[in-house]
Each structure stands twice: as structure tokens, then as C-alpha cells.
PDB file of C-alpha atoms and ligand atoms in Angstrom:
ATOM      1  CA  MET A   1       1.811 -22.689  -0.250  1.00  0.00           C
ATOM      2  CA  GLU A   2       4.599 -25.027  -1.145  1.00  0.00           C
ATOM      3  CA  GLU A   3       7.503 -24.207   1.088  1.00  0.00           C
ATOM      4  CA  VAL A   4      10.793 -25.698  -0.469  1.00  0.00           C
ATOM      5  CA  LYS A   5      13.513 -23.808   1.448  1.00  0.00           C
ATOM      6  CA  SER A   6      12.633 -22.271   5.377  1.00  0.00           C
ATOM      7  CA  THR A   7      15.930 -21.145   6.622  1.00  0.00           C
ATOM      8  CA  GLY A   8      15.312 -19.130   9.939  1.00  0.00           C
ATOM      9  CA  LYS A   9      12.845 -16.424   9.322  1.00  0.00           C
ATOM     10  CA  ILE A  10      13.327 -16.506   5.457  1.00  0.00           C
ATOM     11  CA  VAL A  11      10.616 -18.404   3.772  1.00  0.00           C
ATOM     12  CA  TYR A  12      11.292 -19.185   0.115  1.00  0.00           C
ATOM     13  CA  SER A  13       8.089 -20.471  -1.819  1.00  0.00           C
ATOM     14  CA  LYS A  14       8.767 -22.171  -5.166  1.00  0.00           C
ATOM     15  CA  ASP A  15       5.172 -20.987  -6.482  1.00  0.00           C
ATOM     16  CA  GLN A  16       2.498 -19.905  -3.924  1.00  0.00           C
ATOM     17  CA  GLY A  17      -0.413 -20.680  -5.900  1.00  0.00           C
ATOM     18  CA  SER A  18      -3.062 -17.864  -6.040  1.00  0.00           C
ATOM     19  CA  ARG A  19      -4.428 -17.377  -2.574  1.00  0.00           C
ATOM     20  CA  MET A  20      -7.497 -15.490  -2.364  1.00  0.00           C
ATOM     21  CA  VAL A  21      -7.077 -12.228  -0.127  1.00  0.00           C
ATOM     22  CA  PRO A  22     -10.565 -11.056   1.343  1.00  0.00           C
ATOM     23  CA  GLN A  23     -12.434  -8.236  -0.229  1.00  0.00           C
ATOM     24  CA  GLU A  24     -11.409  -6.352   2.958  1.00  0.00           C
ATOM     25  CA  GLY A  25      -7.832  -6.965   2.396  1.00  0.00           C
ATOM     26  CA  VAL A  26      -7.746  -6.154  -0.889  1.00  0.00           C
ATOM     27  CA  GLU A  27      -9.400  -2.564  -0.356  1.00  0.00           C
ATOM     28  CA  LYS A  28      -6.700  -1.910   2.348  1.00  0.00           C
ATOM     29  CA  LEU A  29      -3.981  -3.036   0.305  1.00  0.00           C
ATOM     30  CA  ILE A  30      -5.039  -0.446  -2.581  1.00  0.00           C
ATOM     31  CA  HIS A  31      -5.700   2.126  -0.050  1.00  0.00           C
ATOM     32  CA  LEU A  32      -1.952   1.442   1.212  1.00  0.00           C
ATOM     33  CA  SER A  33      -0.790   1.807  -2.471  1.00  0.00           C
ATOM     34  CA  LEU A  34      -2.738   5.068  -2.951  1.00  0.00           C
ATOM     35  CA  GLN A  35      -1.017   6.381   0.118  1.00  0.00           C
ATOM     36  CA  ALA A  36       2.395   5.205  -0.755  1.00  0.00           C
ATOM     37  CA  LYS A  37       1.995   7.225  -4.377  1.00  0.00           C
ATOM     38  CA  GLU A  38       1.821  10.414  -2.050  1.00  0.00           C
ATOM     39  CA  HIS A  39       5.619   9.923  -1.605  1.00  0.00           C
ATOM     40  CA  ALA A  40       6.481   9.415  -5.108  1.00  0.00           C
ATOM     41  CA  TYR A  41       9.660  11.471  -6.171  1.00  0.00           C
ATOM     42  CA  CYS A  42       8.988  12.084  -9.928  1.00  0.00           C
ATOM     43  CA  PRO A  43       9.973  15.450 -10.450  1.00  0.00           C
ATOM     44  CA  TYR A  44      10.780  14.549 -14.379  1.00  0.00           C
ATOM     45  CA  SER A  45       7.873  12.303 -15.563  1.00  0.00           C
ATOM     46  CA  LYS A  46       5.378  13.645 -13.097  1.00  0.00           C
ATOM     47  CA  PHE A  47       3.998  10.416 -13.150  1.00  0.00           C
ATOM     48  CA  ARG A  48       3.015   9.231  -9.430  1.00  0.00           C
ATOM     49  CA  VAL A  49       3.313   5.442  -8.591  1.00  0.00           C
ATOM     50  CA  GLY A  50       2.520   3.580  -5.457  1.00  0.00           C
ATOM     51  CA  ALA A  51       2.687  -0.126  -4.712  1.00  0.00           C
ATOM     52  CA  ALA A  52       1.417  -2.122  -1.494  1.00  0.00           C
ATOM     53  CA  LEU A  53       3.038  -5.999  -1.256  1.00  0.00           C
ATOM     54  CA  LEU A  54       1.087  -8.434   0.713  1.00  0.00           C
ATOM     55  CA  ALA A  55       3.673 -11.034   2.267  1.00  0.00           C
ATOM     56  CA  HIS A  56       2.715 -14.357   3.181  1.00  0.00           C
ATOM     57  CA  ASP A  57       2.328 -13.472   6.687  1.00  0.00           C
ATOM     58  CA  ASP A  58       0.157 -10.442   5.926  1.00  0.00           C
ATOM     59  CA  ARG A  59       2.807  -7.941   6.682  1.00  0.00           C
ATOM     60  CA  VAL A  60       2.741  -5.180   3.910  1.00  0.00           C
ATOM     61  CA  PHE A  61       5.600  -3.479   1.854  1.00  0.00           C
ATOM     62  CA  THR A  62       4.942  -0.414   0.527  1.00  0.00           C
ATOM     63  CA  GLY A  63       6.838   1.490  -2.225  1.00  0.00           C
ATOM     64  CA  CYS A  64       6.917   4.555  -4.642  1.00  0.00           C
ATOM     65  CA  ASN A  65       8.574   5.560  -7.678  1.00  0.00           C
ATOM     66  CA  VAL A  66      11.958   7.212  -7.061  1.00  0.00           C
ATOM     67  CA  GLU A  67      13.351   9.027 -10.165  1.00  0.00           C
ATOM     68  CA  ASN A  68      16.729  10.551 -10.784  1.00  0.00           C
ATOM     69  CA  ALA A  69      18.547  13.566 -12.489  1.00  0.00           C
ATOM     70  CA  CYS A  70      20.424  10.860 -14.262  1.00  0.00           C
ATOM     71  CA  TYR A  71      17.187   9.746 -15.607  1.00  0.00           C
ATOM     72  CA  ASN A  72      18.062   5.737 -16.274  1.00  0.00           C
ATOM     73  CA  LEU A  73      18.582   5.155 -12.560  1.00  0.00           C
ATOM     74  CA  GLY A  74      14.966   5.731 -11.603  1.00  0.00           C
ATOM     75  CA  VAL A  75      13.340   3.050  -9.736  1.00  0.00           C
ATOM     76  CA  CYS A  76       9.683   1.733 -10.091  1.00  0.00           C
ATOM     77  CA  ALA A  77       7.345   1.534  -7.120  1.00  0.00           C
ATOM     78  CA  GLU A  78       6.881  -2.166  -7.413  1.00  0.00           C
ATOM     79  CA  ARG A  79      10.338  -2.717  -7.452  1.00  0.00           C
ATOM     80  CA  ASN A  80      10.937  -0.577  -4.451  1.00  0.00           C
ATOM     81  CA  ALA A  81       8.284  -2.350  -2.651  1.00  0.00           C
ATOM     82  CA  ILE A  82       9.685  -5.815  -3.406  1.00  0.00           C
ATOM     83  CA  SER A  83      13.391  -4.795  -2.710  1.00  0.00           C
ATOM     84  CA  LYS A  84      12.100  -3.679   0.779  1.00  0.00           C
ATOM     85  CA  ALA A  85      10.502  -6.820   1.294  1.00  0.00           C
ATOM     86  CA  VAL A  86      13.323  -8.934   0.076  1.00  0.00           C
ATOM     87  CA  SER A  87      15.799  -6.997   2.126  1.00  0.00           C
ATOM     88  CA  GLU A  88      13.978  -7.926   5.164  1.00  0.00           C
ATOM     89  CA  GLY A  89      13.984 -11.371   4.859  1.00  0.00           C
ATOM     90  CA  TYR A  90      10.675 -11.826   2.988  1.00  0.00           C
ATOM     91  CA  ARG A  91      10.532 -14.062  -0.377  1.00  0.00           C
ATOM     92  CA  SER A  92       6.754 -15.468  -0.657  1.00  0.00           C
ATOM     93  CA  PHE A  93       3.925 -12.916  -1.582  1.00  0.00           C
ATOM     94  CA  LYS A  94       0.116 -13.127  -1.753  1.00  0.00           C
ATOM     95  CA  ALA A  95      -0.555  -9.953  -3.774  1.00  0.00           C
ATOM     96  CA  ILE A  96       0.512  -6.616  -4.821  1.00  0.00           C
ATOM     97  CA  ALA A  97      -1.641  -3.450  -5.485  1.00  0.00           C
ATOM     98  CA  ILE A  98      -0.470  -0.595  -7.709  1.00  0.00           C
ATOM     99  CA  ALA A  99      -1.910   2.861  -7.698  1.00  0.00           C
ATOM    100  CA  SER A 100      -1.487   5.810 -10.034  1.00  0.00           C
ATOM    101  CA  ASP A 101      -3.183   9.085 -11.049  1.00  0.00           C
ATOM    102  CA  MET A 102      -4.493   7.850 -14.176  1.00  0.00           C
ATOM    103  CA  ASN A 103      -8.448   8.487 -13.678  1.00  0.00           C
ATOM    104  CA  ASP A 104      -9.355   6.588 -17.001  1.00  0.00           C
ATOM    105  CA  GLN A 105      -7.150   3.660 -16.850  1.00  0.00           C
ATOM    106  CA  PHE A 106      -6.007   1.085 -14.526  1.00  0.00           C
ATOM    107  CA  ILE A 107      -2.074   1.372 -13.947  1.00  0.00           C
ATOM    108  CA  THR A 108      -0.081  -1.452 -15.552  1.00  0.00           C
ATOM    109  CA  PRO A 109       3.008  -2.546 -14.362  1.00  0.00           C
ATOM    110  CA  CYS A 110       6.343  -2.161 -16.796  1.00  0.00           C
ATOM    111  CA  GLY A 111       7.862  -5.239 -18.052  1.00  0.00           C
ATOM    112  CA  GLY A 112      10.843  -4.795 -15.847  1.00  0.00           C
ATOM    113  CA  CYS A 113       8.400  -4.914 -12.827  1.00  0.00           C
ATOM    114  CA  ARG A 114       6.689  -7.902 -14.272  1.00  0.00           C
ATOM    115  CA  GLN A 115       9.788 -10.034 -14.516  1.00  0.00           C
ATOM    116  CA  PHE A 116      11.042  -8.931 -10.894  1.00  0.00           C
ATOM    117  CA  MET A 117       7.525 -10.098  -9.775  1.00  0.00           C
ATOM    118  CA  ARG A 118       7.838 -13.395 -11.658  1.00  0.00           C
ATOM    119  CA  GLU A 119      10.948 -13.768  -9.548  1.00  0.00           C
ATOM    120  CA  PHE A 120       8.877 -14.743  -6.568  1.00  0.00           C
ATOM    121  CA  GLY A 121       6.355 -17.065  -8.375  1.00  0.00           C
ATOM    122  CA  SER A 122       3.820 -16.614 -11.123  1.00  0.00           C
ATOM    123  CA  SER A 123       0.686 -17.687  -9.383  1.00  0.00           C
ATOM    124  CA  TRP A 124       0.254 -14.470  -7.198  1.00  0.00           C
ATOM    125  CA  ASP A 125      -2.063 -11.573  -7.580  1.00  0.00           C
ATOM    126  CA  VAL A 126      -1.508  -8.111  -8.989  1.00  0.00           C
ATOM    127  CA  TYR A 127      -4.231  -5.361  -8.248  1.00  0.00           C
ATOM    128  CA  LEU A 128      -4.277  -2.577 -11.069  1.00  0.00           C
ATOM    129  CA  SER A 129      -6.097   0.296  -9.691  1.00  0.00           C
ATOM    130  CA  LYS A 130      -7.523   3.813 -10.334  1.00  0.00           C
ATOM    131  CA  PRO A 131      -7.577   6.625  -8.064  1.00  0.00           C
ATOM    132  CA  ASP A 132     -11.243   6.027  -7.064  1.00  0.00           C
ATOM    133  CA  GLY A 133     -10.043   2.576  -5.589  1.00  0.00           C
ATOM    134  CA  SER A 134     -11.525   0.682  -8.626  1.00  0.00           C
ATOM    135  CA  TYR A 135      -9.339  -2.495  -9.629  1.00  0.00           C
ATOM    136  CA  VAL A 136      -8.807  -5.309 -11.743  1.00  0.00           C
ATOM    137  CA  LYS A 137      -6.975  -8.388 -10.375  1.00  0.00           C
ATOM    138  CA  MET A 138      -4.368 -10.368 -12.817  1.00  0.00           C
ATOM    139  CA  SER A 139      -1.893 -12.986 -11.660  1.00  0.00           C
ATOM    140  CA  VAL A 140       1.780 -12.599 -12.575  1.00  0.00           C
ATOM    141  CA  SER A 141       1.326 -15.430 -15.262  1.00  0.00           C
ATOM    142  CA  GLU A 142      -1.281 -13.533 -16.774  1.00  0.00           C
ATOM    143  CA  LEU A 143       0.882 -10.394 -16.962  1.00  0.00           C
ATOM    144  CA  LEU A 144       4.098 -12.195 -18.089  1.00  0.00           C
ATOM    145  CA  PRO A 145       2.943 -15.541 -19.914  1.00  0.00           C
ATOM    146  CA  VAL A 146       5.684 -17.974 -21.156  1.00  0.00           C
ATOM    147  CA  SER A 147       8.083 -16.333 -18.643  1.00  0.00           C
ATOM    148  CA  PHE A 148      11.678 -17.096 -17.758  1.00  0.00           C
ATOM    149  CA  GLY A 149      12.378 -17.793 -14.249  1.00  0.00           C
ATOM    150  CA  PRO A 150      14.974 -18.978 -11.457  1.00  0.00           C
ATOM    151  CA  GLU A 151      13.794 -22.636 -12.574  1.00  0.00           C
ATOM    152  CA  ASP A 152      14.962 -22.379 -15.933  1.00  0.00           C
ATOM    153  CA  LEU A 153      18.699 -21.740 -14.597  1.00  0.00           C
ATOM    154  CA  SER A 154      18.766 -25.442 -13.551  1.00  0.00           C
ATOM    155  CA  LEU A 155      17.337 -27.150 -16.565  1.00  0.00           C
ATOM    156  CA  GLN A 156      19.343 -29.434 -18.582  1.00  0.00           C
ATOM    157  CA  LYS A 157      21.351 -27.840 -21.295  1.00  0.00           C
ATOM    158  CA  VAL A 158      23.241 -29.103 -24.422  1.00  0.00           C
ATOM    159  CA  PHE A 159      26.481 -27.974 -23.077  1.00  0.00           C
ATOM    160  CA  ASN A 160      27.642 -28.471 -19.389  1.00  0.00           C
ATOM    161  CA  THR A 161      29.511 -25.315 -19.432  1.00  0.00           C
ATOM    162  CA  PRO A 162      31.543 -25.068 -16.333  1.00  0.00           C
ATOM    163  CA  ASN A 163      30.481 -21.894 -14.330  1.00  0.00           C
ATOM    164  CA  THR A 164      33.651 -19.912 -14.815  1.00  0.00           C
ATOM    165  CA  PHE A 165      32.134 -16.794 -16.240  1.00  0.00           C
TER     166      PHE A 165
HETATM  167  N1  LIG B   1       6.651   3.670 -13.146  1.00  0.00           N
HETATM  168  C1  LIG B   1       6.502   2.815 -11.982  1.00  0.00           C
HETATM  169  O1  LIG B   1       6.737   3.173 -10.780  1.00  0.00           O
HETATM  170  N2  LIG B   1       5.741   1.584 -11.834  1.00  0.00           N
HETATM  171  C2  LIG B   1       5.241   1.148 -13.347  1.00  0.00           C
HETATM  172  O2  LIG B   1       5.031  -0.077 -13.313  1.00  0.00           O
HETATM  173  C3  LIG B   1       5.179   2.267 -14.592  1.00  0.00           C
HETATM  174  C4  LIG B   1       6.026   3.141 -14.407  1.00  0.00           C
HETATM  175  C5  LIG B   1       7.125   5.040 -12.948  1.00  0.00           C
HETATM  176  C6  LIG B   1       8.606   4.863 -13.495  1.00  0.00           C
HETATM  177  C7  LIG B   1       8.721   6.508 -13.905  1.00  0.00           C
HETATM  178  O3  LIG B   1       9.196   6.980 -12.492  1.00  0.00           O
HETATM  179  C8  LIG B   1       7.387   6.976 -14.174  1.00  0.00           C
HETATM  180  O4  LIG B   1       6.343   5.879 -13.532  1.00  0.00           O
HETATM  181  C9  LIG B   1       7.266   7.049 -15.665  1.00  0.00           C
HETATM  182  O5  LIG B   1       7.420   6.234 -16.124  1.00  0.00           O
END
């Protein structure tokens, strides 16, 4: 892991690089995402999603989708898990497992969640699961190739526009 900033308890990693999570750890993470799905609040879509996020120090943050009568305010499970972690000082992640009720298909994260993951690096793992615990592993960069991220904001630009907007 390449640590570029470490302030107190906050560890911010530039790009962690894919780190192997042992088989047992993956199964536990998927189990936790399935458990998190039980808390899904989705009276409108009735599409339950759970997520379990594994931080650099092996702490796990879970999340579920939380919908709203004002439909566009709904939040995805992955984003909830990541926001919980970040709000507790975590910015470096090894993996996230995602669960849904789809038997015939692995759940895939929406585009917004892919970008949300990418904010914290491209080389960490995403486990797409089915209710029976089977899974497919992909990296954030496979899910969101040629992405835009925090590093792009500091690249050289044609106009050096003063930041007054
Ligand atoms: N959903 C997630 O929580 N994560 C995803 O990656 C896909 C979609 C939720 C949002 C909404 O509450 C429901 O699933 C149907 O789109």
C-alpha cells in the first residue's frame, strides 16, 4: 500500500493496489453483505441490496439501500457503506462485497457507485455475489475503465483559471 498522507488516525492511500483477501475473508465479507441486505429500506423498488466494505485494517463497514418517497433521494448500499467508513476516518479499502436477491445474476454496482468507489483508488476488489454466496471478483478499474479521479484535478491545464468559482 502506498500511503501518501497519514494524519492521526486517518490513512489516505493514493492507490492501494489489489491485495489478496483470503478465501475465508471473502466468504465472511459476502456473508456480511447478505446480512446487511436484510436492513434494506426499499418500499418503492422492492430491490434489496447489501454491501460490506473491508478497510485497510480489516474493519468492516456495512450498508444497505435506503429509498425515499422523494424517489431521487434514495441512496445505494455501496455508497452508504463507503460514507459510513469515510465519516469514521477511513479512506483506504481492500474490498467491497455486494449482495442482492437476484438468483440468476450477480449484482453489479450502478455507475454512480463505481465512481464513488473509484474516488478511493482503482485497484481494489469488488465482489459481486448471488444469494447462495457464489461470487465474481472484479477490480474497480475493470468496472470503471479510463476513469476520472481526484488525481485528474491537479493535472496541468491549458488555462490556469484562478479558483474563484
Ligand atoms: N441499488 C443499490 O443499492 N446498489 C446498486 O449498485 C444498484 C442499485 C439500489 C438502488 C435502489 O434502491 C434499488 O437498488 C433499485 O435500483
